[in-house]
Coordinates of C-alpha atoms in Angstrom, one line a residue:
M1 CA -0.2 0.2 0.0
S2 CA 1.4 3.2 -1.1
I3 CA 2.4 6.5 1.5
D4 CA -0.7 8.1 0.6
K5 CA -3.4 5.3 0.6
T6 CA -1.8 4.3 4.3
F7 CA -2.8 7.3 5.3
Y8 CA -5.8 8.2 3.4
N9 CA -6.6 4.4 5.3
N10 CA -5.8 5.6 8.8
V11 CA -8.2 8.0 8.7
L12 CA -10.8 7.1 7.1
K13 CA -11.1 4.3 9.1
N14 CA -12.2 6.1 12.1
M15 CA -14.5 8.8 10.5
F16 CA -17.5 7.8 10.4
A17 CA -20.0 6.3 12.5
D18 CA -21.9 3.9 10.3
P19 CA -20.3 1.6 7.7
C20 CA -19.0 3.1 4.4
E21 CA -17.3 2.0 1.1
V22 CA -14.6 4.2 -0.1
T23 CA -13.1 4.2 -4.3
Y24 CA -9.9 5.2 -4.0
W25 CA -8.3 7.3 -7.5
D26 CA -6.4 3.4 -8.4
G27 CA -10.4 2.0 -8.2
D28 CA -9.1 0.4 -5.3
V29 CA -12.3 -0.3 -3.5
K30 CA -12.6 -0.2 0.8
K31 CA -14.8 -0.8 3.2
Y32 CA -14.9 1.0 6.7
G33 CA -17.0 -0.4 9.3
E34 CA -19.6 -3.5 9.9
G35 CA -22.7 -4.6 8.5
E36 CA -24.4 -3.1 5.8
I37 CA -22.8 -0.3 3.8
Q38 CA -25.2 2.9 4.3
F39 CA -23.0 4.8 1.6
R40 CA -20.6 5.4 -0.2
I41 CA -17.4 8.0 -1.1
N42 CA -15.2 7.9 -4.5
F43 CA -12.7 9.7 -4.8
T44 CA -11.0 11.3 -8.6
E45 CA -7.9 12.1 -7.4
P46 CA -6.2 12.5 -3.9
I47 CA -5.9 15.9 -1.7
P48 CA -2.7 16.1 -0.3
K49 CA -1.7 15.1 3.4
S50 CA -0.9 18.4 4.2
E51 CA -3.7 19.9 3.7
I52 CA -6.2 17.2 5.7
I53 CA -3.6 17.4 8.3
S54 CA -3.2 21.4 8.1
D55 CA -7.6 22.3 7.7
P56 CA -9.3 18.9 7.5
S57 CA -12.5 20.3 7.1
L58 CA -11.3 22.9 4.6
A59 CA -9.7 19.7 2.7
F60 CA -12.3 17.9 2.3
G61 CA -14.8 20.6 2.1
E62 CA -12.8 22.3 -1.4
G63 CA -12.4 18.9 -2.3
Y64 CA -15.6 18.4 -2.6
M65 CA -17.1 21.7 -4.8
H66 CA -13.8 21.4 -7.0
K67 CA -15.2 17.1 -7.9
K68 CA -12.0 15.2 -6.1
V69 CA -14.2 13.6 -3.9
D70 CA -17.8 12.4 -4.7
I71 CA -20.4 11.1 -2.7
D72 CA -23.4 7.8 -3.5
G73 CA -25.4 8.4 -0.6
A74 CA -27.4 11.6 0.4
V75 CA -24.6 13.9 1.1
Q76 CA -26.8 15.1 5.0
K77 CA -26.2 11.6 6.0
V78 CA -22.6 11.6 5.0
I79 CA -21.9 14.1 7.3
E80 CA -24.3 13.1 10.8
S81 CA -22.3 9.8 9.9
I82 CA -18.7 11.9 11.0
Y83 CA -20.6 14.7 13.7
N84 CA -21.9 10.7 15.1
N85 CA -18.4 9.8 15.7
Q86 CA -16.9 12.3 18.3
S87 CA -13.3 10.7 17.4
S88 CA -13.6 11.8 14.4
F89 CA -10.4 14.0 14.2
L90 CA -13.0 16.3 12.0
Y91 CA -13.8 17.6 15.7
E92 CA -10.5 18.8 16.7
K93 CA -11.0 22.5 15.8
K94 CA -8.6 24.7 18.4
N95 CA -6.6 26.3 16.0
Y96 CA -9.7 27.7 14.4
V97 CA -11.1 28.6 17.5
R98 CA -8.0 30.9 18.5
F99 CA -7.6 32.3 14.9
A100 CA -11.9 33.3 15.1
K101 CA -10.9 34.9 18.2
M102 CA -8.4 37.5 16.4
L103 CA -10.5 38.1 13.5
S104 CA -12.2 42.0 13.8
N105 CA -15.9 42.6 12.5
T106 CA -15.3 46.5 11.3
L107 CA -18.3 48.1 10.0
R108 CA -16.7 48.1 6.9
K109 CA -15.8 44.4 7.2
S110 CA -19.1 43.3 8.7
K111 CA -21.1 45.5 4.5
D112 CA -18.2 43.4 3.1
D113 CA -19.0 39.9 4.9
V114 CA -22.4 40.3 4.3
Q115 CA -23.1 41.2 0.8
F116 CA -20.6 38.2 0.0
H117 CA -23.5 36.2 1.7
Y118 CA -27.0 37.5 0.3
D119 CA -25.6 40.1 -2.6
I120 CA -25.5 36.8 -4.8
G121 CA -28.8 37.3 -6.3
N122 CA -32.3 37.8 -5.6
D123 CA -32.9 35.6 -8.9
F124 CA -30.9 32.7 -7.1
Y125 CA -32.5 33.4 -3.7
R126 CA -35.9 32.5 -4.6
L127 CA -35.6 29.9 -6.5
W128 CA -35.8 27.4 -3.3
L129 CA -36.5 29.9 -0.4
D130 CA -40.5 30.1 0.1
E131 CA -43.1 32.6 -1.2
S132 CA -41.9 34.8 1.8
M133 CA -38.2 34.9 0.4
T134 CA -37.9 34.2 4.5
Y135 CA -33.8 32.9 4.8
S136 CA -33.8 31.9 8.7
C137 CA -35.5 29.0 10.9
A138 CA -38.9 28.5 10.8
Y139 CA -41.5 27.3 13.3
F140 CA -43.0 24.0 11.9
E141 CA -46.9 23.4 13.8
S142 CA -47.1 20.5 12.2
P143 CA -44.9 18.0 10.8
E144 CA -47.2 18.6 7.7
D145 CA -46.7 22.3 7.3
S146 CA -45.7 23.7 3.7
L147 CA -42.1 26.1 4.6
F148 CA -43.6 28.9 3.7
Q149 CA -46.6 28.7 6.4
A150 CA -43.3 26.7 8.9
Q151 CA -42.1 30.7 7.6
K152 CA -45.6 32.9 7.9
N153 CA -45.9 30.7 11.2
K154 CA -42.2 31.6 12.7
V155 CA -42.6 35.6 12.3
N156 CA -46.4 35.1 14.2
H157 CA -45.0 33.4 16.9
I158 CA -42.5 36.5 17.3
L159 CA -44.7 39.3 16.8
R160 CA -46.8 37.1 19.7
K161 CA -44.2 36.6 22.5
L162 CA -43.5 40.7 21.5
N163 CA -46.7 41.5 23.4
L164 CA -47.3 43.6 20.3
R165 CA -50.1 47.0 20.6
P166 CA -51.2 49.2 17.5
G167 CA -49.1 52.3 17.9
Q168 CA -46.3 51.3 19.2
T169 CA -42.4 51.0 17.2
L170 CA -40.5 48.1 15.9
L171 CA -36.8 47.8 15.1
D172 CA -35.9 44.6 13.4
I173 CA -31.7 44.1 13.0
G174 CA -30.9 42.5 10.5
C175 CA -34.3 42.5 8.6
G176 CA -33.7 40.2 5.7
W177 CA -36.3 40.4 2.6
G178 CA -38.3 42.5 5.3
E179 CA -41.1 39.7 6.1
L180 CA -41.4 40.1 9.5
I181 CA -41.6 44.5 10.0
L182 CA -44.3 44.0 6.6
T183 CA -46.2 41.8 8.7
A184 CA -46.1 43.8 12.0
A185 CA -47.0 46.3 10.3
K186 CA -50.4 44.5 8.4
N187 CA -50.9 42.3 11.6
Y188 CA -50.6 44.6 15.0
Q189 CA -50.5 48.5 13.2
V190 CA -47.1 48.8 14.1
K191 CA -44.8 51.6 13.0
A192 CA -41.6 49.7 11.8
V193 CA -38.3 50.4 10.9
G194 CA -35.5 48.0 9.1
I195 CA -32.2 47.5 9.1
T196 CA -29.8 45.9 6.1
L197 CA -26.2 45.8 5.1
S198 CA -27.3 43.9 2.2
S199 CA -28.4 45.8 -0.7
E200 CA -30.5 43.4 -2.6
Q201 CA -32.4 42.9 1.0
Y202 CA -32.8 47.3 0.9
S203 CA -33.5 46.8 -2.7
R204 CA -36.4 44.1 -2.6
V205 CA -38.1 45.3 0.5
S206 CA -38.1 48.5 -0.3
E207 CA -40.2 47.7 -3.3
R208 CA -42.2 45.5 -0.8
I209 CA -43.2 48.2 1.2
K210 CA -44.7 50.7 -1.6
E211 CA -46.3 47.0 -3.2
E212 CA -48.4 46.8 -0.5
D213 CA -48.8 51.2 -0.1
L214 CA -47.1 50.6 4.3
E215 CA -45.1 53.7 4.0
D216 CA -46.6 55.7 6.4
L217 CA -46.0 52.3 8.7
V218 CA -42.8 50.9 7.5
E219 CA -39.5 52.2 5.9
V220 CA -36.3 50.4 5.7
Q221 CA -32.6 51.7 5.6
Q222 CA -29.4 49.6 4.1
L223 CA -27.0 51.0 7.7
D224 CA -24.9 49.0 9.7
F225 CA -26.7 48.3 14.0
R226 CA -23.7 50.7 15.1
E227 CA -24.4 53.7 13.0
L228 CA -28.2 53.5 13.3
K229 CA -28.1 57.3 16.0
D230 CA -31.3 58.9 18.0
R231 CA -34.0 56.2 17.6
T232 CA -35.5 54.6 20.2
F233 CA -38.5 51.9 19.6
D234 CA -41.0 50.2 22.3
R235 CA -39.6 46.5 20.5
V236 CA -36.2 45.8 18.9
V237 CA -36.5 42.3 17.3
S238 CA -32.9 40.9 15.2
V239 CA -33.5 37.1 13.6
G240 CA -30.5 35.2 12.2
M241 CA -28.5 38.5 12.6
I242 CA -25.9 38.7 15.6
E243 CA -24.2 35.4 14.1
H244 CA -22.7 38.1 11.4
V245 CA -21.4 40.6 13.8
G246 CA -18.6 38.8 15.0
R247 CA -17.6 37.2 19.0
E248 CA -15.8 40.7 19.9
N249 CA -18.5 42.9 18.8
L250 CA -21.7 41.0 21.1
D251 CA -21.3 43.2 24.2
G252 CA -21.4 46.6 21.8
Y253 CA -24.9 44.5 20.1
F254 CA -26.5 44.7 23.4
S255 CA -24.9 48.1 24.4
A256 CA -27.1 49.2 20.7
V257 CA -30.3 47.4 22.1
K258 CA -30.4 49.3 25.5
S259 CA -29.6 52.1 23.6
F260 CA -32.5 51.7 21.5
L261 CA -35.0 50.4 23.7
N262 CA -37.7 52.5 25.6
E263 CA -37.9 51.7 29.4
G264 CA -40.2 49.1 30.0
G265 CA -39.3 47.8 26.1
I266 CA -39.3 44.0 24.8
S267 CA -36.4 42.8 22.8
L268 CA -36.1 39.3 21.2
L269 CA -33.2 37.9 19.9
H270 CA -33.7 35.0 17.5
C271 CA -30.0 33.4 16.3
I272 CA -28.2 30.1 15.9
T273 CA -26.1 29.4 19.3
G274 CA -23.5 26.8 20.2
Y275 CA -22.7 24.9 23.8
D276 CA -19.0 25.8 23.9
E277 CA -16.8 27.9 22.0
A278 CA -16.1 25.8 19.3
S279 CA -19.2 24.9 18.2
G280 CA -20.2 27.1 15.4
T281 CA -16.6 27.3 14.4
N282 CA -15.5 25.8 11.2
S283 CA -13.3 27.2 8.5
W284 CA -14.5 26.1 4.9
I285 CA -17.9 27.6 5.8
D286 CA -15.9 31.0 6.5
K287 CA -14.2 31.3 3.7
Y288 CA -17.0 30.0 1.7
I289 CA -20.1 31.1 3.3
F290 CA -20.7 33.4 5.9
P291 CA -16.9 34.9 6.3
G292 CA -16.3 36.5 9.3
G293 CA -19.6 34.7 11.5
Y294 CA -19.5 33.8 14.8
I295 CA -22.0 31.5 16.9
P296 CA -21.9 32.5 20.2
A297 CA -22.9 30.1 23.6
V298 CA -25.8 30.0 25.2
N299 CA -24.1 30.8 27.8
E300 CA -22.1 33.7 26.5
L301 CA -24.8 35.2 25.3
V302 CA -27.3 34.9 28.9
S303 CA -24.3 36.7 30.8
L304 CA -24.4 39.3 28.0
I305 CA -28.3 39.6 29.1
V306 CA -27.5 40.2 32.3
E307 CA -24.5 41.9 32.9
N308 CA -26.1 44.6 30.1
K309 CA -29.3 44.6 33.0
F310 CA -31.8 43.2 30.6
Y311 CA -33.9 40.7 32.8
L312 CA -34.6 37.2 30.9
I313 CA -38.4 36.5 30.5
D314 CA -38.4 33.7 28.3
L315 CA -35.7 31.0 26.3
E316 CA -36.7 28.5 23.9
S317 CA -35.0 26.8 21.4
L318 CA -35.7 25.3 17.9
R319 CA -33.1 22.9 17.1
E320 CA -35.4 20.9 15.1
H321 CA -37.2 23.4 13.1
Y322 CA -34.0 24.4 11.8
T323 CA -33.6 21.0 10.4
R324 CA -36.6 20.6 9.1
T325 CA -36.2 24.4 7.2
L326 CA -33.1 23.3 5.7
E327 CA -34.1 20.1 4.3
H328 CA -36.6 21.9 2.7
W329 CA -34.3 24.7 1.2
A330 CA -31.9 21.9 0.3
Q331 CA -34.9 19.8 -1.4
N332 CA -35.7 22.9 -3.7
F333 CA -31.8 23.8 -4.2
E334 CA -32.1 20.2 -6.1
Q335 CA -35.2 20.5 -7.7
A336 CA -34.3 24.1 -8.8
L337 CA -30.7 22.8 -10.5
P338 CA -32.3 23.6 -14.2
E339 CA -31.8 27.2 -13.0
I340 CA -29.9 27.7 -11.1
R341 CA -27.4 25.6 -13.5
K342 CA -28.5 29.0 -16.0
M343 CA -26.6 31.1 -13.5
K344 CA -23.8 29.8 -11.4
D345 CA -21.5 26.7 -12.2
D346 CA -21.1 23.7 -11.4
T347 CA -18.4 24.4 -8.1
F348 CA -20.8 27.1 -7.1
I349 CA -23.3 24.6 -6.9
R350 CA -21.2 21.5 -5.4
M351 CA -20.4 24.8 -2.9
W352 CA -24.1 25.1 -2.1
R353 CA -25.3 21.9 -2.0
L354 CA -23.1 20.7 0.5
Y355 CA -23.5 23.9 2.7
L356 CA -27.0 23.3 3.4
N357 CA -26.7 19.2 4.0
S358 CA -23.6 20.5 6.7
C359 CA -26.2 22.6 7.9
A360 CA -29.0 20.2 8.1
A361 CA -27.1 18.0 9.6
S362 CA -25.0 19.7 12.4
F363 CA -28.0 20.7 13.3
H364 CA -29.9 17.6 13.6
C365 CA -26.9 15.9 15.4
G366 CA -27.1 18.6 17.9
N367 CA -23.7 20.4 17.5
I368 CA -25.2 23.4 17.0
D369 CA -28.5 25.0 18.1
V370 CA -30.9 27.9 17.6
H371 CA -32.4 29.7 20.0
Q372 CA -35.1 32.5 20.9
F373 CA -34.0 34.9 23.9
L374 CA -36.8 37.5 25.3
F375 CA -36.4 40.2 27.2
T376 CA -36.8 43.4 28.9
K377 CA -35.5 46.4 29.2
G378 CA -36.2 46.9 33.3
A379 CA -39.2 45.2 35.0
N380 CA -42.2 44.6 33.0
N381 CA -44.8 43.7 35.1
N382 CA -47.2 44.7 32.1
L383 CA -46.8 41.0 30.6
P384 CA -49.2 38.3 30.5
L385 CA -48.5 36.0 33.6
T386 CA -47.9 32.9 31.8
R387 CA -46.9 31.4 28.3
Q388 CA -50.4 31.2 27.0
Y389 CA -50.4 34.0 25.4
M390 CA -47.6 33.4 22.7
Y391 CA -49.8 31.1 21.0
E392 CA -53.0 32.6 20.8

């Protein structure tokens, strides 16, 4: 056996929790694990050992993108098999964790990072998101809910938690394509402001405000939350945005929310979370999908809420809701491939297939979670005594 094959054999025999078959670049076939084969891995050429040793997630991710390695079977299940084997060397993230802590998300870098991911074309996202163009975890009140219904459920779930009243003011930090602020204005008659760093999102939200004749109730601005000055609100919400601010700016986010909120005001933070500092760190994701991203640990966010003198009144996990959401997106993505191929090359397609499926696997295996934190500025004694109001 060659040196390369010996190295690969030692790596792969301990990588997966399930039996699999590997076909090497020279046609040699090896089975790893006992029992019925669950999937097959095919190498068309070797990935350099130095790259695997230096950064296995990046090496195998790029290997898949560039067709050095292919998968015969469900991509999500293959990645779950890696995650379910905690003795796999792919769990070693210490070097990247140290590197991630050194990154600084300046205003310029934050804008560039957000636009890197979100400004790749509304037409692209429209092909596989639901009709509302909601790009965050949905809320499935029933397993039979469509993705569109589940996204409507999520928006309504958040708005009920905020206990909105007509005439109140609402700020949405990182408003996406505007579904939440538009729904809040229409259903609760609140005055809503959305901010985003994405040019594509800003353009579409502006169009929707005019299309739905909501100029008197809704406005959108393209700016960083750190640039919003001299305005206060009764409610502040943020869905899937804080993951972009960077570790060093987390306290600044909560300080900003405190300055935005009126006394007694309510804020809801909906975000991906981890259970330790390495939960959400991945160099492949950082390079190709979400540059500058940082997934905070639950205890990290709770500590910051307390340190900033907020009252934490509710905390809810929606982890398996995000698994279902991503599975819907991945299925929609595959069904839209004829149209996607007209605008994106094969490397991009394989990159996004890997991204959607690896995220679904990560949530399903519990590597990462998604939580909604509900907190108030000062003691708000006007909220209902039970959580029942969140479901009525």
